[in-house]
JSON list of C-alpha atoms in Angstrom, two decimals:
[
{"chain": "B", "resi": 1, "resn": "UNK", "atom": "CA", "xyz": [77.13, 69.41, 77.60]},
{"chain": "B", "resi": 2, "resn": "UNK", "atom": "CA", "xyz": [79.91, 68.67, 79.90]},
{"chain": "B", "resi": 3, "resn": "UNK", "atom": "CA", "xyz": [80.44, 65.49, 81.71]},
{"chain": "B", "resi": 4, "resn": "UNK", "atom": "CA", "xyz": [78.89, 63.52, 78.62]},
{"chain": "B", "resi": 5, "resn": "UNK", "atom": "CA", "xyz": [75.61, 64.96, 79.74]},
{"chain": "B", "resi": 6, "resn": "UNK", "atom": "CA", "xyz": [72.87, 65.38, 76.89]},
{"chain": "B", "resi": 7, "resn": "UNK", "atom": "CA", "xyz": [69.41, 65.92, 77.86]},
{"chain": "B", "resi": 8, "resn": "UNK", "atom": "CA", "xyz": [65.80, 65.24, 76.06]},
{"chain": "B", "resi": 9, "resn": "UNK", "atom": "CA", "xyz": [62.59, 67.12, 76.33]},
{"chain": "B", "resi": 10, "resn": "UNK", "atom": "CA", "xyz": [59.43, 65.20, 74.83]},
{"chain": "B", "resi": 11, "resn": "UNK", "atom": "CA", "xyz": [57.48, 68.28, 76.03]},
{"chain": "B", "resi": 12, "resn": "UNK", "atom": "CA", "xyz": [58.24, 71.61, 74.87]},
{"chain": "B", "resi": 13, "resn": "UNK", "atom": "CA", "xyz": [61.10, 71.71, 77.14]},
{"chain": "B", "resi": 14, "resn": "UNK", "atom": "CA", "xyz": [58.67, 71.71, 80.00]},
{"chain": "B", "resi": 15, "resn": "UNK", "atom": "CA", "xyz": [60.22, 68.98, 81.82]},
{"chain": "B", "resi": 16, "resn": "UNK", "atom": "CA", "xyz": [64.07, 67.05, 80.88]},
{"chain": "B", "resi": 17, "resn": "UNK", "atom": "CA", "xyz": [65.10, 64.26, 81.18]},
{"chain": "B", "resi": 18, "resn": "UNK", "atom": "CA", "xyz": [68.92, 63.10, 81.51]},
{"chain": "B", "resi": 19, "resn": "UNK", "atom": "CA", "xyz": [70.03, 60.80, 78.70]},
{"chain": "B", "resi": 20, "resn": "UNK", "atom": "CA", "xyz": [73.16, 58.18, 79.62]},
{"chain": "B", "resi": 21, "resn": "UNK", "atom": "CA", "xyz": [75.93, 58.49, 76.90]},
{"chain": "B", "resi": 22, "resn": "UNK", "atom": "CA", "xyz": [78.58, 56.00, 78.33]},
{"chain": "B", "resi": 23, "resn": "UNK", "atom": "CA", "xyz": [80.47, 59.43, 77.73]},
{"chain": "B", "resi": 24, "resn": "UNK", "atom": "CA", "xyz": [82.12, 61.38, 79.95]},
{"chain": "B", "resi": 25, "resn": "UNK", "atom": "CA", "xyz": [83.90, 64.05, 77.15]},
{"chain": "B", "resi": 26, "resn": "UNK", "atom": "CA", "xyz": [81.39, 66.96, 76.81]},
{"chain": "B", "resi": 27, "resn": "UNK", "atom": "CA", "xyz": [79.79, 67.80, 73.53]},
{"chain": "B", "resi": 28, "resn": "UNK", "atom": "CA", "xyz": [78.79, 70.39, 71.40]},
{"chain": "B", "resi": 29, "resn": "UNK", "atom": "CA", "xyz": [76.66, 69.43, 69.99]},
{"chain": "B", "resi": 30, "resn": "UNK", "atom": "CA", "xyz": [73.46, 67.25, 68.99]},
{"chain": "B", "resi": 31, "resn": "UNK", "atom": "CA", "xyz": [71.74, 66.52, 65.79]},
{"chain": "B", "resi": 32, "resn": "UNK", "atom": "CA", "xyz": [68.74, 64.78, 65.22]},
{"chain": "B", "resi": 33, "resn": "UNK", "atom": "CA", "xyz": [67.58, 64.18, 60.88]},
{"chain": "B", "resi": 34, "resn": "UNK", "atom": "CA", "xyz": [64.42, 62.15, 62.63]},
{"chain": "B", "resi": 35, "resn": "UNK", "atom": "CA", "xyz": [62.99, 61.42, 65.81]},
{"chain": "B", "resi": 36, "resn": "UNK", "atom": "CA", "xyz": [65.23, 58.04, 66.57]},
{"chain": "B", "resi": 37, "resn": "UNK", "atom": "CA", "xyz": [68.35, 58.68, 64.68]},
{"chain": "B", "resi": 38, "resn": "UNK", "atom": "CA", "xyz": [70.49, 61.12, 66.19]},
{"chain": "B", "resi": 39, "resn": "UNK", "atom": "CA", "xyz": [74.22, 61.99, 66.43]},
{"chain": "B", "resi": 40, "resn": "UNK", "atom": "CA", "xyz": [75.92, 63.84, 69.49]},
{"chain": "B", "resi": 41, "resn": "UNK", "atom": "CA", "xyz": [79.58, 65.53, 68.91]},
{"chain": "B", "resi": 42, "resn": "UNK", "atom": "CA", "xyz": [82.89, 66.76, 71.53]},
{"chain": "B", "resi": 43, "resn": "UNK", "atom": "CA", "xyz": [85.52, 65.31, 72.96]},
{"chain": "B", "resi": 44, "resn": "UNK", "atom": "CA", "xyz": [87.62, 67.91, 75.56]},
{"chain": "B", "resi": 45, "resn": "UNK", "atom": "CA", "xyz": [90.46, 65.13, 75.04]},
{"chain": "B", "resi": 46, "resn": "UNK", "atom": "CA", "xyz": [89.99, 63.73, 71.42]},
{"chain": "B", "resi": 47, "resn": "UNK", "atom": "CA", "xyz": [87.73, 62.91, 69.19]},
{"chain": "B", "resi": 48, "resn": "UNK", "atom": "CA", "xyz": [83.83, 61.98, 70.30]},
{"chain": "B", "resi": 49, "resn": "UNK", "atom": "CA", "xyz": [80.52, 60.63, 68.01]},
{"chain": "B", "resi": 50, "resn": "UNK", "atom": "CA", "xyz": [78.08, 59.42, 69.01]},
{"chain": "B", "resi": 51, "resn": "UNK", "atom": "CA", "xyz": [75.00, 58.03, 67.24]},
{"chain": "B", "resi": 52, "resn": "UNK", "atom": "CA", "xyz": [71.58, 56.49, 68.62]},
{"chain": "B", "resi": 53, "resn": "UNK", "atom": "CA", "xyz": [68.95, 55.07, 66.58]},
{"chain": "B", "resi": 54, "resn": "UNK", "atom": "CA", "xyz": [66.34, 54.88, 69.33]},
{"chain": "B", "resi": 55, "resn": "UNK", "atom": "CA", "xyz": [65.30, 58.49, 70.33]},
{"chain": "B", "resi": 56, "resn": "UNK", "atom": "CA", "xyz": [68.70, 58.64, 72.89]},
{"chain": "B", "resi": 57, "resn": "UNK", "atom": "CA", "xyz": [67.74, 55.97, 75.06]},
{"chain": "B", "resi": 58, "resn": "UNK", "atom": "CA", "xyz": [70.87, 54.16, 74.04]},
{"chain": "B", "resi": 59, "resn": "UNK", "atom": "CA", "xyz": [74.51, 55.61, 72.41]},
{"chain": "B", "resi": 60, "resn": "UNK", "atom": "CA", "xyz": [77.24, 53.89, 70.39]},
{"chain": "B", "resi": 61, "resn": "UNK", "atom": "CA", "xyz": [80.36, 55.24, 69.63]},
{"chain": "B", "resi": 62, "resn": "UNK", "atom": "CA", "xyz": [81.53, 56.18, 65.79]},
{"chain": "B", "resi": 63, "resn": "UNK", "atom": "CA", "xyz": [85.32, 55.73, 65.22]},
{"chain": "B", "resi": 64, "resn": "UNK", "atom": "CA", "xyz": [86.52, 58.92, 62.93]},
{"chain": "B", "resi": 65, "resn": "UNK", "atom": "CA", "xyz": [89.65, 58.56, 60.97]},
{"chain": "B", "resi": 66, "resn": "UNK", "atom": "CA", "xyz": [91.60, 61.60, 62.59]},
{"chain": "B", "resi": 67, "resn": "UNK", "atom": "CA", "xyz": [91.62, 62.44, 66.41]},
{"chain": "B", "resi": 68, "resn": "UNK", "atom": "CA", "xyz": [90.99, 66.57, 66.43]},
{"chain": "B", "resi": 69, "resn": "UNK", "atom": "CA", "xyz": [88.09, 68.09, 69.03]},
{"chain": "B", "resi": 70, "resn": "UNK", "atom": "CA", "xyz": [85.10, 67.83, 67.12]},
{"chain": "B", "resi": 71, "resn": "UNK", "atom": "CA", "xyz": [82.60, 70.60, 67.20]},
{"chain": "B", "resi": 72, "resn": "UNK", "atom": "CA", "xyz": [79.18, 70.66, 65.19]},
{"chain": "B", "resi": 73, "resn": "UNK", "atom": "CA", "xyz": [76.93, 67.73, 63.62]},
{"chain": "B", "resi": 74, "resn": "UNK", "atom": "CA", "xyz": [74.86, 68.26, 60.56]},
{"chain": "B", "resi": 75, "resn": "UNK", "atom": "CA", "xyz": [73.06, 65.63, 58.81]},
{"chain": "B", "resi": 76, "resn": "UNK", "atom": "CA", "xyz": [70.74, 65.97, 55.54]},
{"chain": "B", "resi": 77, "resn": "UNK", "atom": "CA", "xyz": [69.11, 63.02, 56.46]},
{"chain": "B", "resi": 78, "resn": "UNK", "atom": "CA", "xyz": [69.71, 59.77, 58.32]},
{"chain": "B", "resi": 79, "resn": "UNK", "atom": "CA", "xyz": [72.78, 58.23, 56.29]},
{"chain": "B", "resi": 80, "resn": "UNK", "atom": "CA", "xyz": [74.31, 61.57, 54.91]},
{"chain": "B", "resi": 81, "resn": "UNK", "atom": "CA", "xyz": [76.42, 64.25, 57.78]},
{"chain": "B", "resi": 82, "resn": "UNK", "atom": "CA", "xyz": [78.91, 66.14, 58.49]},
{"chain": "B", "resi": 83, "resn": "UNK", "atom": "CA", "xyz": [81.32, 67.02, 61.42]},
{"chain": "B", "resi": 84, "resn": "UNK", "atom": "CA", "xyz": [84.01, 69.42, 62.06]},
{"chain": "B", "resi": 85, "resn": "UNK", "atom": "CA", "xyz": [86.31, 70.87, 64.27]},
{"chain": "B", "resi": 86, "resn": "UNK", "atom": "CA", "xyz": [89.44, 72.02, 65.35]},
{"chain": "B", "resi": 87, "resn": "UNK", "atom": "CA", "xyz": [92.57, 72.61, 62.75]},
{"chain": "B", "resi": 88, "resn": "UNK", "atom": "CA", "xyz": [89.45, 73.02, 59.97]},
{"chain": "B", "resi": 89, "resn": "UNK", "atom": "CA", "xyz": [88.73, 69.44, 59.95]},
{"chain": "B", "resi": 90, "resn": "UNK", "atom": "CA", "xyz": [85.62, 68.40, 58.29]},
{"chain": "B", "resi": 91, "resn": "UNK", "atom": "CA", "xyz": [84.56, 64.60, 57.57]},
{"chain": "B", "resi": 92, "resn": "UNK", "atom": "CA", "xyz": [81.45, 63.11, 55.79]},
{"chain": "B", "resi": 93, "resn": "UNK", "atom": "CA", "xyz": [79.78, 60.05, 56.47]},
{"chain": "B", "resi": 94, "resn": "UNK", "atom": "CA", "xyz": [76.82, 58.58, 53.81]},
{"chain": "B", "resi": 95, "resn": "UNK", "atom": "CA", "xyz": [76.28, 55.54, 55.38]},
{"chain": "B", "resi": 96, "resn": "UNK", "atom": "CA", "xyz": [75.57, 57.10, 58.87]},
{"chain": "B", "resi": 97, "resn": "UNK", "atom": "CA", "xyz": [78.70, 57.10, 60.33]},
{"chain": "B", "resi": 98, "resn": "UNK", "atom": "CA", "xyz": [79.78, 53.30, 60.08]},
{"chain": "B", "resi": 99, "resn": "UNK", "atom": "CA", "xyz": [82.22, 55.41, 57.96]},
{"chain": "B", "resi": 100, "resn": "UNK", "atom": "CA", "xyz": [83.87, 58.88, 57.82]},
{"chain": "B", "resi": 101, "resn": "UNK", "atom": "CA", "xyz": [85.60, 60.90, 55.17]},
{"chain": "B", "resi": 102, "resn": "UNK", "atom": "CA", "xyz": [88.42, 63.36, 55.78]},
{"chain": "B", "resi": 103, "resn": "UNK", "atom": "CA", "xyz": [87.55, 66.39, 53.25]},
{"chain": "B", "resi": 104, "resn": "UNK", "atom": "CA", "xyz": [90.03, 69.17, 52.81]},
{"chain": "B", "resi": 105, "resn": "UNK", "atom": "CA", "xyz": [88.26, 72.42, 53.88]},
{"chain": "B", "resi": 106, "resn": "UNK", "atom": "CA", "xyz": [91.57, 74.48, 53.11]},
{"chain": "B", "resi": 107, "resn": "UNK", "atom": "CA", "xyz": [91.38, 76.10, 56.19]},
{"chain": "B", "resi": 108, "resn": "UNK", "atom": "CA", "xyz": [93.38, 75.86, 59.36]},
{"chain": "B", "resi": 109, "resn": "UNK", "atom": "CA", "xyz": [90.92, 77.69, 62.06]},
{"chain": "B", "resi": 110, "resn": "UNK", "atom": "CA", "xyz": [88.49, 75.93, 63.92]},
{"chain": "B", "resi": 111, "resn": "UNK", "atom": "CA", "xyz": [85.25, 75.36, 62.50]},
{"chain": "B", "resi": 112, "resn": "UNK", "atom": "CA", "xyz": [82.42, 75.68, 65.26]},
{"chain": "B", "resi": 113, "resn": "UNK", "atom": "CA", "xyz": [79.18, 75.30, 62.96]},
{"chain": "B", "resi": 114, "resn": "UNK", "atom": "CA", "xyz": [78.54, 73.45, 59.57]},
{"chain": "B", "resi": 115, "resn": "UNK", "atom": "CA", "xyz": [75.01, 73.51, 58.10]},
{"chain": "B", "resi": 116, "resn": "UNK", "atom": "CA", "xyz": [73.97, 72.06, 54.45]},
{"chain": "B", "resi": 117, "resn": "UNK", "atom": "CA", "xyz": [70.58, 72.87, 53.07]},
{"chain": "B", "resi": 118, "resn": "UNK", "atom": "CA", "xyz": [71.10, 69.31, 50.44]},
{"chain": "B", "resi": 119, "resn": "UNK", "atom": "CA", "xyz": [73.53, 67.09, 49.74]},
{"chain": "B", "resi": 120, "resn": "UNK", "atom": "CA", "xyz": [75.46, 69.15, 47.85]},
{"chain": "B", "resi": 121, "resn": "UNK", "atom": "CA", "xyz": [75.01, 72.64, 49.13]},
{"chain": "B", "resi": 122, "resn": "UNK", "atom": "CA", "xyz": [77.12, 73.59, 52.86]},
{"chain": "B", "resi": 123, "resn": "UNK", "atom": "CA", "xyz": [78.19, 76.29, 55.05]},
{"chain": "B", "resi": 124, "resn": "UNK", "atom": "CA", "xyz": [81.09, 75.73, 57.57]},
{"chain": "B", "resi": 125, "resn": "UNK", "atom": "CA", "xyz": [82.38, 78.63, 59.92]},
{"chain": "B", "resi": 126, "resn": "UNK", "atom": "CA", "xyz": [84.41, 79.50, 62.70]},
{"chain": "B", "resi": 127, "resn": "UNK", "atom": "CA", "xyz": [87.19, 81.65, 64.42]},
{"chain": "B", "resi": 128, "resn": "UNK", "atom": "CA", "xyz": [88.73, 84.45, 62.66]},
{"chain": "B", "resi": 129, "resn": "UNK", "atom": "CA", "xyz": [85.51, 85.43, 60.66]},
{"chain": "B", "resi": 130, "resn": "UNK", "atom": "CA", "xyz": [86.27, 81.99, 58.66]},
{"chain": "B", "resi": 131, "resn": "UNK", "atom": "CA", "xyz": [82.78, 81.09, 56.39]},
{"chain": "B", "resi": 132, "resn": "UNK", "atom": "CA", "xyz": [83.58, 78.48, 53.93]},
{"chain": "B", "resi": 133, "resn": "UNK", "atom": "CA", "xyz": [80.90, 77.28, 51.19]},
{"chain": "B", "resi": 134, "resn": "UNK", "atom": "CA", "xyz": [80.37, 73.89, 49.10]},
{"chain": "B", "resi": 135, "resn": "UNK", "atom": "CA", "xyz": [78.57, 73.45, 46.41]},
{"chain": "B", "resi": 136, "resn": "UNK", "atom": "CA", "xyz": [79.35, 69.86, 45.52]},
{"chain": "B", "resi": 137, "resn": "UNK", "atom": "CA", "xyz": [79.52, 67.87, 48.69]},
{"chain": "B", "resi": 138, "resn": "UNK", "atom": "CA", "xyz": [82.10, 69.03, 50.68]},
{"chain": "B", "resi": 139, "resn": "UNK", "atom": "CA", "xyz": [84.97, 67.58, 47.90]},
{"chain": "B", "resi": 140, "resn": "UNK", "atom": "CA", "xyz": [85.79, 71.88, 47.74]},
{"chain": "B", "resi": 141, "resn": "UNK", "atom": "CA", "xyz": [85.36, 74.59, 49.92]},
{"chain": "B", "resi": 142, "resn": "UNK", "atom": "CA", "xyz": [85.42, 78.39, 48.88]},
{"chain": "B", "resi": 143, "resn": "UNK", "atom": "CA", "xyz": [86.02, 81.20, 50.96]},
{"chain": "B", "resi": 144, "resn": "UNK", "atom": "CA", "xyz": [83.00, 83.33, 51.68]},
{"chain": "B", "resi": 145, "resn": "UNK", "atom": "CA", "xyz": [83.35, 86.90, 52.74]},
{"chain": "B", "resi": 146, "resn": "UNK", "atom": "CA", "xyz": [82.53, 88.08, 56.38]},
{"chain": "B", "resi": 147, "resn": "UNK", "atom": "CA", "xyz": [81.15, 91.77, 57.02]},
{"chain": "B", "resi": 148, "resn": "UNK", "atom": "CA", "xyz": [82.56, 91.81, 60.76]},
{"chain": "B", "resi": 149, "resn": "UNK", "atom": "CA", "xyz": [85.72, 90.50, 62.40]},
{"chain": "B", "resi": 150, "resn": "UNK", "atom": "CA", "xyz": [83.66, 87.59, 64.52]},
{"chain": "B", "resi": 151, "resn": "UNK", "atom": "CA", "xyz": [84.56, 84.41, 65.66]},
{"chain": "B", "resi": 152, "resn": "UNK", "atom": "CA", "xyz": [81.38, 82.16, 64.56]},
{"chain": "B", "resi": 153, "resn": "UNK", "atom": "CA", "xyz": [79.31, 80.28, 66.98]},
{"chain": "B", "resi": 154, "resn": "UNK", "atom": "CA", "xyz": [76.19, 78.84, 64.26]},
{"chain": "B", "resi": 155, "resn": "UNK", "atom": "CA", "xyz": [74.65, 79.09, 61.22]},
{"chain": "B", "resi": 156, "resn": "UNK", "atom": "CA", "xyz": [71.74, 78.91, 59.78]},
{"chain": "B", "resi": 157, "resn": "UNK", "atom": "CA", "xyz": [70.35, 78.52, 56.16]},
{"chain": "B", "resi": 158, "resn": "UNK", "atom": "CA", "xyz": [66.75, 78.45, 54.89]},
{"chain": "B", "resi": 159, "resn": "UNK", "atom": "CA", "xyz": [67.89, 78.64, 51.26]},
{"chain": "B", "resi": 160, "resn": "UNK", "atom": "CA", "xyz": [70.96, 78.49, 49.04]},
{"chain": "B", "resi": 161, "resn": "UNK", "atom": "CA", "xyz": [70.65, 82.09, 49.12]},
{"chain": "B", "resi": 162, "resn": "UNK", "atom": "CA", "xyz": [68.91, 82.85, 52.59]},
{"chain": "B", "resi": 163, "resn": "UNK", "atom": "CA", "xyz": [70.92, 82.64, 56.28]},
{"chain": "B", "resi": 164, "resn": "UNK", "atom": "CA", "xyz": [72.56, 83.82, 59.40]},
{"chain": "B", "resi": 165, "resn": "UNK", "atom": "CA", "xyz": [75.69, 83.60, 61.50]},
{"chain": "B", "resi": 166, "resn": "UNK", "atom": "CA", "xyz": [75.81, 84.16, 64.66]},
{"chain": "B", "resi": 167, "resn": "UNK", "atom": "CA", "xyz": [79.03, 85.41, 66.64]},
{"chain": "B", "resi": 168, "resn": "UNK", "atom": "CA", "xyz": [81.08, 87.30, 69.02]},
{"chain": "B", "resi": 169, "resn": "UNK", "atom": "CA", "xyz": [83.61, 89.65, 68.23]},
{"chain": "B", "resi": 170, "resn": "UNK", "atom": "CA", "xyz": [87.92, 88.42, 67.91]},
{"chain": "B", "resi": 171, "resn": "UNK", "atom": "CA", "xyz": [88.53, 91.53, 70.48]},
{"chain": "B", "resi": 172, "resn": "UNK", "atom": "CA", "xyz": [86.06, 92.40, 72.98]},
{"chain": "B", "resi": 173, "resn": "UNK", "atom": "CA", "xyz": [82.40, 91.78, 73.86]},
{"chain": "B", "resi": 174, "resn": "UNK", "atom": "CA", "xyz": [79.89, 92.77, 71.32]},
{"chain": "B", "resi": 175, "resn": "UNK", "atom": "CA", "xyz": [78.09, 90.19, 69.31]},
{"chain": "B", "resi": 176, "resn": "UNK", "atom": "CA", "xyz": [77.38, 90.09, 65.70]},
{"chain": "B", "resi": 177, "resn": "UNK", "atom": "CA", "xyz": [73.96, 88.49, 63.98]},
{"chain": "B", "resi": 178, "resn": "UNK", "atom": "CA", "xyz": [74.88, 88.66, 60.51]},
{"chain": "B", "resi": 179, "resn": "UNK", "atom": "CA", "xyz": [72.75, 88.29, 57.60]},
{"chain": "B", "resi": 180, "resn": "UNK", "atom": "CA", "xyz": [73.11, 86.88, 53.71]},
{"chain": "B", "resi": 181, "resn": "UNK", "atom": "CA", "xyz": [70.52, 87.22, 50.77]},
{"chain": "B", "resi": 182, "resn": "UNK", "atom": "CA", "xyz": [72.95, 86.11, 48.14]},
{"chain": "B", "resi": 183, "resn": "UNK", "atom": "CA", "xyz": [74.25, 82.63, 49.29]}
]
């Protein structure tokens, strides 16, 4: 969260415990592929990653190619992620994060959520009902069709074809849960 803060429950959330960052940019979030390796994502003034191989007990910064306020984290598995952010910027690392690719999404609006089921297969969504799909690694992104006028907050996928988005409308208050059965 803000202030650099993230913090760890080894409970069932019962009790927390504050983890030190050396961060004080807040984040957006937090992804963990294992139980060690994990990779935290913000930056209210540029660019922030952050990685830890030790269960958060200790953070090292990731240097990204671009400086644009990064928003989501996915990875399929220690070495292979993906972040993006503002200006629909979207990089790939496969050799967990001692490097980062810039991939062209296409898209100009902020991306808030990226989620990939494999290697290959990813969603990526954000403001102005923008859903964006890859089928071969994030190299190309197609446009996927939104049902309501939303500004997305997360994703989720079970299957290629299986997920939800999650958001809240452009113009008002209500909030959407949105549903796909056909990738």
């Amino acid at each position: 969260g803000e202030g650099g803060k993230i913090i760890k429950s080894t409970d069932g959330g019962l009790t927390w415990t504050t983890l030190t960052t050396g961060s004080i940019s807040g984040f957006t979030s937090v992804f963990f592929p294992s139980l060690d390796t994990g990779y935290a994502v913000g930056g209210n003034d540029g660019c922030i990653i952050l990685k830890t191989t030790n269960g958060g007990n200790n953070w090292n910064f990731l240097s990204v190619p671009y400086s644009t306020n990064l928003r989501t984290v996915n990875f399929i598995n220690s070495n292979t992620g993906i972040v993006a952010g503002y200006e629909g910027k979207v990089f790939k690392t496969t050799d967990g994060g001692s490097t980062f690719t810039s991939l062209t999404s296409g898209f100009t609006y902020s991306l808030y959520t990226a989620k990939f089921i494999d290697s290959e297969t990813g969603w990526a969504a954000g403001n102005y009902a923008t859903i964006v799909k890859t089928t071969n690694g994030g190299n190309n992104w197609t446009n996927q069709v939104s049902p309501v006028n939303v500004h997305f907050n997360n994703l989720f996928f079970i299957s290629e074809l299986t997920g939800w988005g999650i958001g809240k409308n452009i113009v008002g208050d209500t909030s959407w849960l949105i549903k796909t059965t056909n990738s």
